[in-house]
GROMACS .gro file of N, CA and C in nm:
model
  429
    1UNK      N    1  -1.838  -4.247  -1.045
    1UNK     CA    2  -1.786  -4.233  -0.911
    1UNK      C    3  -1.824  -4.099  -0.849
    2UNK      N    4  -1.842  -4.008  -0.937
    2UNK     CA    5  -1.884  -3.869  -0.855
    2UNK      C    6  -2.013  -3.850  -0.869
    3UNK      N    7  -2.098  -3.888  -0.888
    3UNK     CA    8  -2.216  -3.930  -0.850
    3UNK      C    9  -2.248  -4.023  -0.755
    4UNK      N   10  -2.172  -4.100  -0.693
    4UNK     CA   11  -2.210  -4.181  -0.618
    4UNK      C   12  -2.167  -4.084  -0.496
    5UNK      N   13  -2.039  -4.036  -0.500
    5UNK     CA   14  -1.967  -3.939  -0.396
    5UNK      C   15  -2.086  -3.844  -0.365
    6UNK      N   16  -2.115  -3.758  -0.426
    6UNK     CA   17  -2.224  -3.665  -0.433
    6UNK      C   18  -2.375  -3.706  -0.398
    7UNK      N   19  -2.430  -3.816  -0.409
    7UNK     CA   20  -2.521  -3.886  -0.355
    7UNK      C   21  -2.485  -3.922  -0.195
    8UNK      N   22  -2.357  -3.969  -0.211
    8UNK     CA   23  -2.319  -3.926  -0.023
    8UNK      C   24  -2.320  -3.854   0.033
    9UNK      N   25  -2.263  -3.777   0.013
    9UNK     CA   26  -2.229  -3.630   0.076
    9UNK      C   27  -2.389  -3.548   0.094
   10UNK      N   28  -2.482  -3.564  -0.035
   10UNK     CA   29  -2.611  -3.450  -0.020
   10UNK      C   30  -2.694  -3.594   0.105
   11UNK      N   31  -2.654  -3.704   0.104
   11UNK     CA   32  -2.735  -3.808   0.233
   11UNK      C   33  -2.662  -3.793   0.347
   12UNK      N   34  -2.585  -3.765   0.364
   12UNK     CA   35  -2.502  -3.717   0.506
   12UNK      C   36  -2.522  -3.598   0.555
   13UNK      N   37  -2.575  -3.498   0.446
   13UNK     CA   38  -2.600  -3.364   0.510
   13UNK      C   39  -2.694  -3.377   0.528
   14UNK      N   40  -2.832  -3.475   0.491
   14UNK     CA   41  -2.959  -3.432   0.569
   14UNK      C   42  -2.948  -3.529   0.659
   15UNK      N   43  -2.883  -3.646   0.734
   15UNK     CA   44  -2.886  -3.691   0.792
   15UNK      C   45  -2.866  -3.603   0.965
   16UNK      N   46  -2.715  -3.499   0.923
   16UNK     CA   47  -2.712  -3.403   1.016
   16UNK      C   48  -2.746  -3.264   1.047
   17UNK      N   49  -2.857  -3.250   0.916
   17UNK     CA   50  -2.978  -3.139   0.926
   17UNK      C   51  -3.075  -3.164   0.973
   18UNK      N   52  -3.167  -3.060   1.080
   18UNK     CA   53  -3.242  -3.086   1.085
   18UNK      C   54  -3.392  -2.988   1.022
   19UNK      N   55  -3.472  -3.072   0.911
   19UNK     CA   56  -3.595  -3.037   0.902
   19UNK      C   57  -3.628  -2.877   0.956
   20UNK      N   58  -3.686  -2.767   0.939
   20UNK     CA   59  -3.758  -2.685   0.994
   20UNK      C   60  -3.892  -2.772   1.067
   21UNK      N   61  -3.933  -2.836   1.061
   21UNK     CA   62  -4.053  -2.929   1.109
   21UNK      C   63  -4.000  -2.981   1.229
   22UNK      N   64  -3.911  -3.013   1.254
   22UNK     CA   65  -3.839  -3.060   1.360
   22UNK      C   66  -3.821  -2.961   1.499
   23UNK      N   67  -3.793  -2.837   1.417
   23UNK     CA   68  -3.762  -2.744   1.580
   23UNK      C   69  -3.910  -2.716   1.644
   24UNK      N   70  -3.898  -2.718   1.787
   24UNK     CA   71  -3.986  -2.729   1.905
   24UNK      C   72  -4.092  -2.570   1.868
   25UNK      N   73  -4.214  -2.622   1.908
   25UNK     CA   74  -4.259  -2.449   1.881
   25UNK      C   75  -4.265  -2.392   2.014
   26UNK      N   76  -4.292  -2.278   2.034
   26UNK     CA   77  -4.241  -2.167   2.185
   26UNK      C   78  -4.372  -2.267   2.256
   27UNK      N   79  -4.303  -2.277   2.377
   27UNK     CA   80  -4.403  -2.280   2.504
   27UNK      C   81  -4.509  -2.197   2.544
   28UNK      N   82  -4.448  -2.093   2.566
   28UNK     CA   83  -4.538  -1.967   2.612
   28UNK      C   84  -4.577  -1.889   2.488
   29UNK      N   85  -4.694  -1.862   2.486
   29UNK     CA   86  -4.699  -1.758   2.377
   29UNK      C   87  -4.724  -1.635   2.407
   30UNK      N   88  -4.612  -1.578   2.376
   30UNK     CA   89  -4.558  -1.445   2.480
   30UNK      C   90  -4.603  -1.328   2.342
   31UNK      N   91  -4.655  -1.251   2.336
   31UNK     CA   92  -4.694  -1.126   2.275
   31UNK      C   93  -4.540  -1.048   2.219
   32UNK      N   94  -4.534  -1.015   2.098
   32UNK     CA   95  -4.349  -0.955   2.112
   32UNK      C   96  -4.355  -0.835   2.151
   33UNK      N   97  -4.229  -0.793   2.223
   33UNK     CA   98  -4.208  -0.674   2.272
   33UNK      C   99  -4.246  -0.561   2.186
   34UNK      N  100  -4.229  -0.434   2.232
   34UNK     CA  101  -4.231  -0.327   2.153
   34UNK      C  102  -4.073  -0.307   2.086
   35UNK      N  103  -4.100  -0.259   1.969
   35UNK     CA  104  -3.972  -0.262   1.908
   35UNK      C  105  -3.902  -0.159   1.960
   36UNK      N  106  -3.790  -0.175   1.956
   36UNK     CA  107  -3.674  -0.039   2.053
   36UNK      C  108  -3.695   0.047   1.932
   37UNK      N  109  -3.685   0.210   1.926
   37UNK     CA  110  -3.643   0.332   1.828
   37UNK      C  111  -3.543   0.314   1.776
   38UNK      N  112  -3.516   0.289   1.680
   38UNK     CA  113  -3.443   0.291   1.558
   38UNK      C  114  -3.301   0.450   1.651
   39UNK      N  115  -3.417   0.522   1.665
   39UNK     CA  116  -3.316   0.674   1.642
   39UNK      C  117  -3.226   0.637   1.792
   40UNK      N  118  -3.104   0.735   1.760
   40UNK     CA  119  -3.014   0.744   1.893
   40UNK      C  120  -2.959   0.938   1.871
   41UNK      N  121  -3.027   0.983   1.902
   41UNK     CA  122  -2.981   1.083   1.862
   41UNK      C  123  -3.029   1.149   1.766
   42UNK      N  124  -2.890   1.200   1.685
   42UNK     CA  125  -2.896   1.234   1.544
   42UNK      C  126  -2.898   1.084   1.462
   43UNK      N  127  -2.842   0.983   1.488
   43UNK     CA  128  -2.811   0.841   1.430
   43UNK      C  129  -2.940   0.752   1.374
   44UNK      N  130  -2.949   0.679   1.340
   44UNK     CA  131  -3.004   0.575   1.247
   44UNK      C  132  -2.942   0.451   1.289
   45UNK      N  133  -2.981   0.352   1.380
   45UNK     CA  134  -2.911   0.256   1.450
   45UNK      C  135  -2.968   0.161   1.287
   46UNK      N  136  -2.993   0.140   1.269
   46UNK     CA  137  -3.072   0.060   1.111
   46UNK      C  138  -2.967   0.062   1.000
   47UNK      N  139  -2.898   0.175   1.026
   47UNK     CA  140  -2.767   0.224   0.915
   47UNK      C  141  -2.615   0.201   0.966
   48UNK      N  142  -2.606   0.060   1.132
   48UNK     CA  143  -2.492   0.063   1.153
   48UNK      C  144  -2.468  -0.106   1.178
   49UNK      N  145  -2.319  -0.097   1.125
   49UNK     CA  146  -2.322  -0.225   1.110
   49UNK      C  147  -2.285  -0.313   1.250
   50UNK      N  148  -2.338  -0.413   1.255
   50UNK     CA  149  -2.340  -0.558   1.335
   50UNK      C  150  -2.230  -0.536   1.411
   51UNK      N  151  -2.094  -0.528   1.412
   51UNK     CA  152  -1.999  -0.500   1.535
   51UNK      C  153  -1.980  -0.374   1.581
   52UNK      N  154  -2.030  -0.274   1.530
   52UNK     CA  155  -2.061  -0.151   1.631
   52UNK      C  156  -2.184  -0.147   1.711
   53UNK      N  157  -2.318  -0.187   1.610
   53UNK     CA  158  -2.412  -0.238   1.748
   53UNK      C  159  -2.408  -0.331   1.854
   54UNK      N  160  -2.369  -0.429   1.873
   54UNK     CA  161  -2.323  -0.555   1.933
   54UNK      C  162  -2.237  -0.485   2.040
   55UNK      N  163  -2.166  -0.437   1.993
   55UNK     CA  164  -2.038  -0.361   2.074
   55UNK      C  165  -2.035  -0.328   2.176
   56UNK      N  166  -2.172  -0.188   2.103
   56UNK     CA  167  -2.258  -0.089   2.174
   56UNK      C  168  -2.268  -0.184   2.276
   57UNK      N  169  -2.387  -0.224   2.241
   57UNK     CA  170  -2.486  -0.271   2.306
   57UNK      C  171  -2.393  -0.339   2.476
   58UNK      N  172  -2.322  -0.453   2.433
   58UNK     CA  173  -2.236  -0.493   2.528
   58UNK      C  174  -2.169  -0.358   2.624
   59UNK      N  175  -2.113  -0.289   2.583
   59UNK     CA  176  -2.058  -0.219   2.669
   59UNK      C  177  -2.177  -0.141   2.742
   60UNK      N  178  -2.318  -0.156   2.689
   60UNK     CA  179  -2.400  -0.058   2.776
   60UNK      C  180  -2.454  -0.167   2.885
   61UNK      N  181  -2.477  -0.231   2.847
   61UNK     CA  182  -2.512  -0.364   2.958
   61UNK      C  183  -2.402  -0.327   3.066
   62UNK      N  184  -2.292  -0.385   3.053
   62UNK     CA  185  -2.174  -0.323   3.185
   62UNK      C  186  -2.197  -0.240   3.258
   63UNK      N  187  -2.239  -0.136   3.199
   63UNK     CA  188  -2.247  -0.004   3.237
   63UNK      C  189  -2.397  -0.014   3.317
   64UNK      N  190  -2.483  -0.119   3.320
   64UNK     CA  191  -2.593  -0.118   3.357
   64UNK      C  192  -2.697  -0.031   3.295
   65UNK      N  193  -2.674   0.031   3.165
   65UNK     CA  194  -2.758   0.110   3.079
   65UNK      C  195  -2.852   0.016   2.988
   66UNK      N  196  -2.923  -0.102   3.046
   66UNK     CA  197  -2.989  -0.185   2.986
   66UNK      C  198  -3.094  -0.176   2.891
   67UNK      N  199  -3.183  -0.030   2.917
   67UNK     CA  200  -3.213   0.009   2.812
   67UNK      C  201  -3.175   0.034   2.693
   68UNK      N  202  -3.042   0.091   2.678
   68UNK     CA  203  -3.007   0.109   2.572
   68UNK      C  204  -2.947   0.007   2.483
   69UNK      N  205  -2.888  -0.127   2.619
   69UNK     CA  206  -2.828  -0.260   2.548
   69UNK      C  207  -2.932  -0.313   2.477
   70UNK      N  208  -3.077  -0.282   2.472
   70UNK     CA  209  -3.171  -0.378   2.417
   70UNK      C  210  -3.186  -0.269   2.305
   71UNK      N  211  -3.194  -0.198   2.336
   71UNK     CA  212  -3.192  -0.084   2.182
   71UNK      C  213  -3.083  -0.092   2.076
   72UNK      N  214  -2.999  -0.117   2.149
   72UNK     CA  215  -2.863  -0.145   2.014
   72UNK      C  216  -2.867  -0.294   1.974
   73UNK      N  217  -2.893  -0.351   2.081
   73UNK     CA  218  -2.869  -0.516   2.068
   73UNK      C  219  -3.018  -0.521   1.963
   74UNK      N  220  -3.105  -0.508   1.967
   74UNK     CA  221  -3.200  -0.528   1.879
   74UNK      C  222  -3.191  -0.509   1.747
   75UNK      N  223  -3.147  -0.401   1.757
   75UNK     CA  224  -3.078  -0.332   1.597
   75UNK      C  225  -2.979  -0.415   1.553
   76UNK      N  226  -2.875  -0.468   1.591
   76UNK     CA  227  -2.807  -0.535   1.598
   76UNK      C  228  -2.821  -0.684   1.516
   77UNK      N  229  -2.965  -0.747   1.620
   77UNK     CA  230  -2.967  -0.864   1.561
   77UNK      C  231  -3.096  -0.834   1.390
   78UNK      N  232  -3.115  -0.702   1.386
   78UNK     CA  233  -3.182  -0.671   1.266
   78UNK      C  234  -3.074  -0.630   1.145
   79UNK      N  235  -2.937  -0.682   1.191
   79UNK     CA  236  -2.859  -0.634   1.066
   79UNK      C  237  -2.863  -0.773   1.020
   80UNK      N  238  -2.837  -0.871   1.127
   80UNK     CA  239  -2.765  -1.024   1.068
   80UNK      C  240  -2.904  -1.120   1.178
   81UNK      N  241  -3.026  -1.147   1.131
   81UNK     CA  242  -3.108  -1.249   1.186
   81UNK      C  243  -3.081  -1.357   1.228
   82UNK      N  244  -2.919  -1.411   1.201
   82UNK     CA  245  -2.906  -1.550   1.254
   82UNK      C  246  -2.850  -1.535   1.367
   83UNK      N  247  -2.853  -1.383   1.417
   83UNK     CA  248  -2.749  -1.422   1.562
   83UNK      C  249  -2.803  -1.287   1.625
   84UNK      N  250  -2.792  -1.275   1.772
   84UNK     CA  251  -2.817  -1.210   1.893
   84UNK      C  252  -2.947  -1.187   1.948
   85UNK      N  253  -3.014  -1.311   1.939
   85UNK     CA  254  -3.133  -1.307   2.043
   85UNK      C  255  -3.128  -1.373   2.196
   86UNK      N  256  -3.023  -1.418   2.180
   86UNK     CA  257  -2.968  -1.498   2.319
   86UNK      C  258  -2.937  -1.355   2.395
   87UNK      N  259  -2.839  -1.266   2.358
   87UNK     CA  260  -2.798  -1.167   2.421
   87UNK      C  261  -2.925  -1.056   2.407
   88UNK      N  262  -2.985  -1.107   2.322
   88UNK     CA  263  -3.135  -0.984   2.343
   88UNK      C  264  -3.232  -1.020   2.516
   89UNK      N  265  -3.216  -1.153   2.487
   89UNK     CA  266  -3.283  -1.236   2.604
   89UNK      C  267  -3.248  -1.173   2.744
   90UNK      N  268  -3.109  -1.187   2.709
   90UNK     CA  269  -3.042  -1.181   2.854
   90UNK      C  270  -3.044  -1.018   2.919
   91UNK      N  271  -3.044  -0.950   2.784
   91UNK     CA  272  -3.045  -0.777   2.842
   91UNK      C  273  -3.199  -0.765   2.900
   92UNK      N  274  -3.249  -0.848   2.842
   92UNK     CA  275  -3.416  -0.789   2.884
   92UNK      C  276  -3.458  -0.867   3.027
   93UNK      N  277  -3.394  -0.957   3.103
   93UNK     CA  278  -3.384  -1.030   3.178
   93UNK      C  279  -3.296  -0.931   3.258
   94UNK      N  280  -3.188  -0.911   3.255
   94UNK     CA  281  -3.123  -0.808   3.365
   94UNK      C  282  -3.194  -0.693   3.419
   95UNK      N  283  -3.307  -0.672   3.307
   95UNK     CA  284  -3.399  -0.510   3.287
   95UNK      C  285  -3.525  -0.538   3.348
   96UNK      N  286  -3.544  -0.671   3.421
   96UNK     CA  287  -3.665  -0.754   3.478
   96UNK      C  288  -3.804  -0.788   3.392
   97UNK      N  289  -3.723  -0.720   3.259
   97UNK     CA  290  -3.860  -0.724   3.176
   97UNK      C  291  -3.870  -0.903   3.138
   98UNK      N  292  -3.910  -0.998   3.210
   98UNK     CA  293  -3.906  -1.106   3.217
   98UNK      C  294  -3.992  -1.174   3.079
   99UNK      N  295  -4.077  -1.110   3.070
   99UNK     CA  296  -4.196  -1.148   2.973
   99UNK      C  297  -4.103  -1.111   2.787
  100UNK      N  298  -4.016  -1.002   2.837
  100UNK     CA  299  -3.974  -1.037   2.693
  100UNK      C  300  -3.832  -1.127   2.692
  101UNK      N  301  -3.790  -1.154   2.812
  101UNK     CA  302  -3.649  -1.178   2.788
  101UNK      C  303  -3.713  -1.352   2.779
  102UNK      N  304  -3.786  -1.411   2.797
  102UNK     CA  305  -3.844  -1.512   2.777
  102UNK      C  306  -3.888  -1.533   2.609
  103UNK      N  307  -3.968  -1.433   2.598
  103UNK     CA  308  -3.953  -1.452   2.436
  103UNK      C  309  -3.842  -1.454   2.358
  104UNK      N  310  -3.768  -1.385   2.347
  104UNK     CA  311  -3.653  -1.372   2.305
  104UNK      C  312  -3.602  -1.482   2.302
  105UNK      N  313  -3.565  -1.568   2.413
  105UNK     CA  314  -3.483  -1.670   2.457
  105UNK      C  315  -3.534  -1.800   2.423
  106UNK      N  316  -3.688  -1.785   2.371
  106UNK     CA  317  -3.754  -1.897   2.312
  106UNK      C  318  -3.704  -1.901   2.151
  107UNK      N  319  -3.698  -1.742   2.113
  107UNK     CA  320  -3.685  -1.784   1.910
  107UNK      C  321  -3.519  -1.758   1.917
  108UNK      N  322  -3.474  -1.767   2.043
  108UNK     CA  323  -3.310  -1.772   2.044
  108UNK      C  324  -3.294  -1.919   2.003
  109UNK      N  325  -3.338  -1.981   2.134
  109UNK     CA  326  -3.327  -2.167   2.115
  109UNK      C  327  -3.383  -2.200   1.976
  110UNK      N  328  -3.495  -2.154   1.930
  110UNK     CA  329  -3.555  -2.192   1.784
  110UNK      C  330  -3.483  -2.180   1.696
  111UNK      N  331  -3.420  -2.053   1.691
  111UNK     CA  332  -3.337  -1.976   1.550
  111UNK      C  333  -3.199  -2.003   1.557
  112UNK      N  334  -3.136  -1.980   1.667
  112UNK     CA  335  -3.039  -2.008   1.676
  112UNK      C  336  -2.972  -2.133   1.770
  113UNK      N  337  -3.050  -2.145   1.806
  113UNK     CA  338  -3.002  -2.246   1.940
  113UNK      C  339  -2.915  -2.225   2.045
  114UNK      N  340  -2.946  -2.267   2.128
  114UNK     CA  341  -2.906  -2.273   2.300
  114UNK      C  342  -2.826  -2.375   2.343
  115UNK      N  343  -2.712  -2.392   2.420
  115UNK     CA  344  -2.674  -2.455   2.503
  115UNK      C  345  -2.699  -2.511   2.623
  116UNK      N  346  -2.800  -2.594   2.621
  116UNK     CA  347  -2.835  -2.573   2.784
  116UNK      C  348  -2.726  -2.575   2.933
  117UNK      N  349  -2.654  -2.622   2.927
  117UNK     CA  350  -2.553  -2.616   2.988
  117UNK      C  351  -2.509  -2.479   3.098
  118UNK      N  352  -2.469  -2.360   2.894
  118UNK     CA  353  -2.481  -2.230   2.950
  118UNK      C  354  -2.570  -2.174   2.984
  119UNK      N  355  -2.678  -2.167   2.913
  119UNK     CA  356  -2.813  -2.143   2.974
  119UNK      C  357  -2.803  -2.135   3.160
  120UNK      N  358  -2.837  -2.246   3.120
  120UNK     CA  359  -2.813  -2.289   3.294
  120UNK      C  360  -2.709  -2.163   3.411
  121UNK      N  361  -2.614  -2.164   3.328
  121UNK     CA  362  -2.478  -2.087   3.410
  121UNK      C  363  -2.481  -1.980   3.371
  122UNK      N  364  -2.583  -1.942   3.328
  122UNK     CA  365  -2.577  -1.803   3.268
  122UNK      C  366  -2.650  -1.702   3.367
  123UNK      N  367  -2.545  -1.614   3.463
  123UNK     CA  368  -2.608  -1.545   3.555
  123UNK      C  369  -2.717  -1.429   3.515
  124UNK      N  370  -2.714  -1.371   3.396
  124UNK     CA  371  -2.777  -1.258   3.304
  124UNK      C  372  -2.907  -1.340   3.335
  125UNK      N  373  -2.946  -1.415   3.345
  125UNK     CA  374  -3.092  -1.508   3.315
  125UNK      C  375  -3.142  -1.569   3.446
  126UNK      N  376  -3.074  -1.548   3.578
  126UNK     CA  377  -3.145  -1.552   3.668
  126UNK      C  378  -3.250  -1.491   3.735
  127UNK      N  379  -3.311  -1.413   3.694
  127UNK     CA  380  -3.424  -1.325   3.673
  127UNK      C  381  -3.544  -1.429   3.601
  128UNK      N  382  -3.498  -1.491   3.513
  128UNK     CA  383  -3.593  -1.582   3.450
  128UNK      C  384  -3.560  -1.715   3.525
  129UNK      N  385  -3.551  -1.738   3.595
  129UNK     CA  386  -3.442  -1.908   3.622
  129UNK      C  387  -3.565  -1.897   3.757
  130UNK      N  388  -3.606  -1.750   3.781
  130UNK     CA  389  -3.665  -1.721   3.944
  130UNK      C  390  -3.847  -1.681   3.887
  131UNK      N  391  -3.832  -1.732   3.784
  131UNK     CA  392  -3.997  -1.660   3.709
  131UNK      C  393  -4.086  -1.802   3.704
  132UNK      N  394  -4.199  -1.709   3.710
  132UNK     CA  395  -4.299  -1.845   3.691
  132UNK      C  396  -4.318  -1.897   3.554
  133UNK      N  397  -4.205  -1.942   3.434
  133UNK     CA  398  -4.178  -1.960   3.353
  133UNK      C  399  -4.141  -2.104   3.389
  134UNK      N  400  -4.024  -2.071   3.430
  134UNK     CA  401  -3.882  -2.157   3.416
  134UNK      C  402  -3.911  -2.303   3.481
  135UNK      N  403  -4.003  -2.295   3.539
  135UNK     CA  404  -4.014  -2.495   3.573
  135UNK      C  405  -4.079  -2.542   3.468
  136UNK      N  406  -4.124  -2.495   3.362
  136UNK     CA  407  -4.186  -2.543   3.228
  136UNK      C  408  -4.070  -2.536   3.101
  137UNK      N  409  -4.041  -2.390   3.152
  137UNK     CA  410  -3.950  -2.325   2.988
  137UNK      C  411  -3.812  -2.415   2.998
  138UNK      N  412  -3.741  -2.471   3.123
  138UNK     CA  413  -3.615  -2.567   3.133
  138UNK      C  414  -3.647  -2.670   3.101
  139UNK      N  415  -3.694  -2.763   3.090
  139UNK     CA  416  -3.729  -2.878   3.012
  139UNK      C  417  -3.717  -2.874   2.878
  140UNK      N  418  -3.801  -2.759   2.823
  140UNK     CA  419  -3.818  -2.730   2.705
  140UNK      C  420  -3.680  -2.700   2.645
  141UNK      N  421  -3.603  -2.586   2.721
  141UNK     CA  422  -3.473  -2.574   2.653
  141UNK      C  423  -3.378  -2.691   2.647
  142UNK      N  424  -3.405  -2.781   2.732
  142UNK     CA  425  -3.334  -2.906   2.698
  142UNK      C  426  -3.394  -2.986   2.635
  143UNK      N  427  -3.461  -2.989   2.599
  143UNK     CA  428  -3.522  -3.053   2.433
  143UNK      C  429  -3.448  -2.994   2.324
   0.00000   0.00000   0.00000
């Protein structure tokens, strides 16, 4: 009986996995940004953990210090790879740097995935929503 259970359970999880073969490859093939400096100061952004960069980063965006939101936010998503390229996207999109906030927002949907929904409603990304991207790259994110 627990073999049969267990033969279920490992066929139900690939049923609602999907394959690496499966996710879409980028549309654009966008060159990657330059990496933000590690340094802040005296500091080592490389040596801080995931909710103080994130943090950072958020509160500098507010502040309209977008440079620096992509500098922490980068670091950030280099502590924990499964998460903050959506918000990398969006700082580099407020910063008009369109060409990276597009990349970003492509291995966001890849790596982590997107909502299109929010996407959509997501005012941080109207900068890209207004680029000669986005009548190609929206389709795609709704795939």
């Amino acid at each position: 009986m627990k073999t049969i259970l267990l033969i279920y359970l490992i066929s139900l999880s690939t049923l609602f996995s999907s394959p690496l073969k499966e996710y879409p490859e980028p549309i654009f093939n966008i060159e990657e940004p330059p990496i933000p400096t590690k340094e802040f100061g005296k500091y080592d952004l490389s040596q801080h953990d995931i909710q103080f960069l994130s943090s950072t980063a958020s509160k500098n965006a507010r502040e309209g210090k977008l440079d620096l939101a992509i500098q922490f936010q980068y670091w950030a998503h280099q502590v924990n790879k499964n998460d903050g390229l959506y918000e990398l996207a969006c700082y580099y999109s407020l910063n008009k740097n369109i060409d990276a906030a597009v990349y970003y927002l492509q291995k966001a949907a890849i790596s982590e995935g997107t909502f299109y929904d929010f996407v959509i409603d997501d005012e941080d990304l109207i900068p890209v929503m207004n680029s000669k991207y986005w009548e190609q790259l929206r389709p795609w994110l709704k795939k």
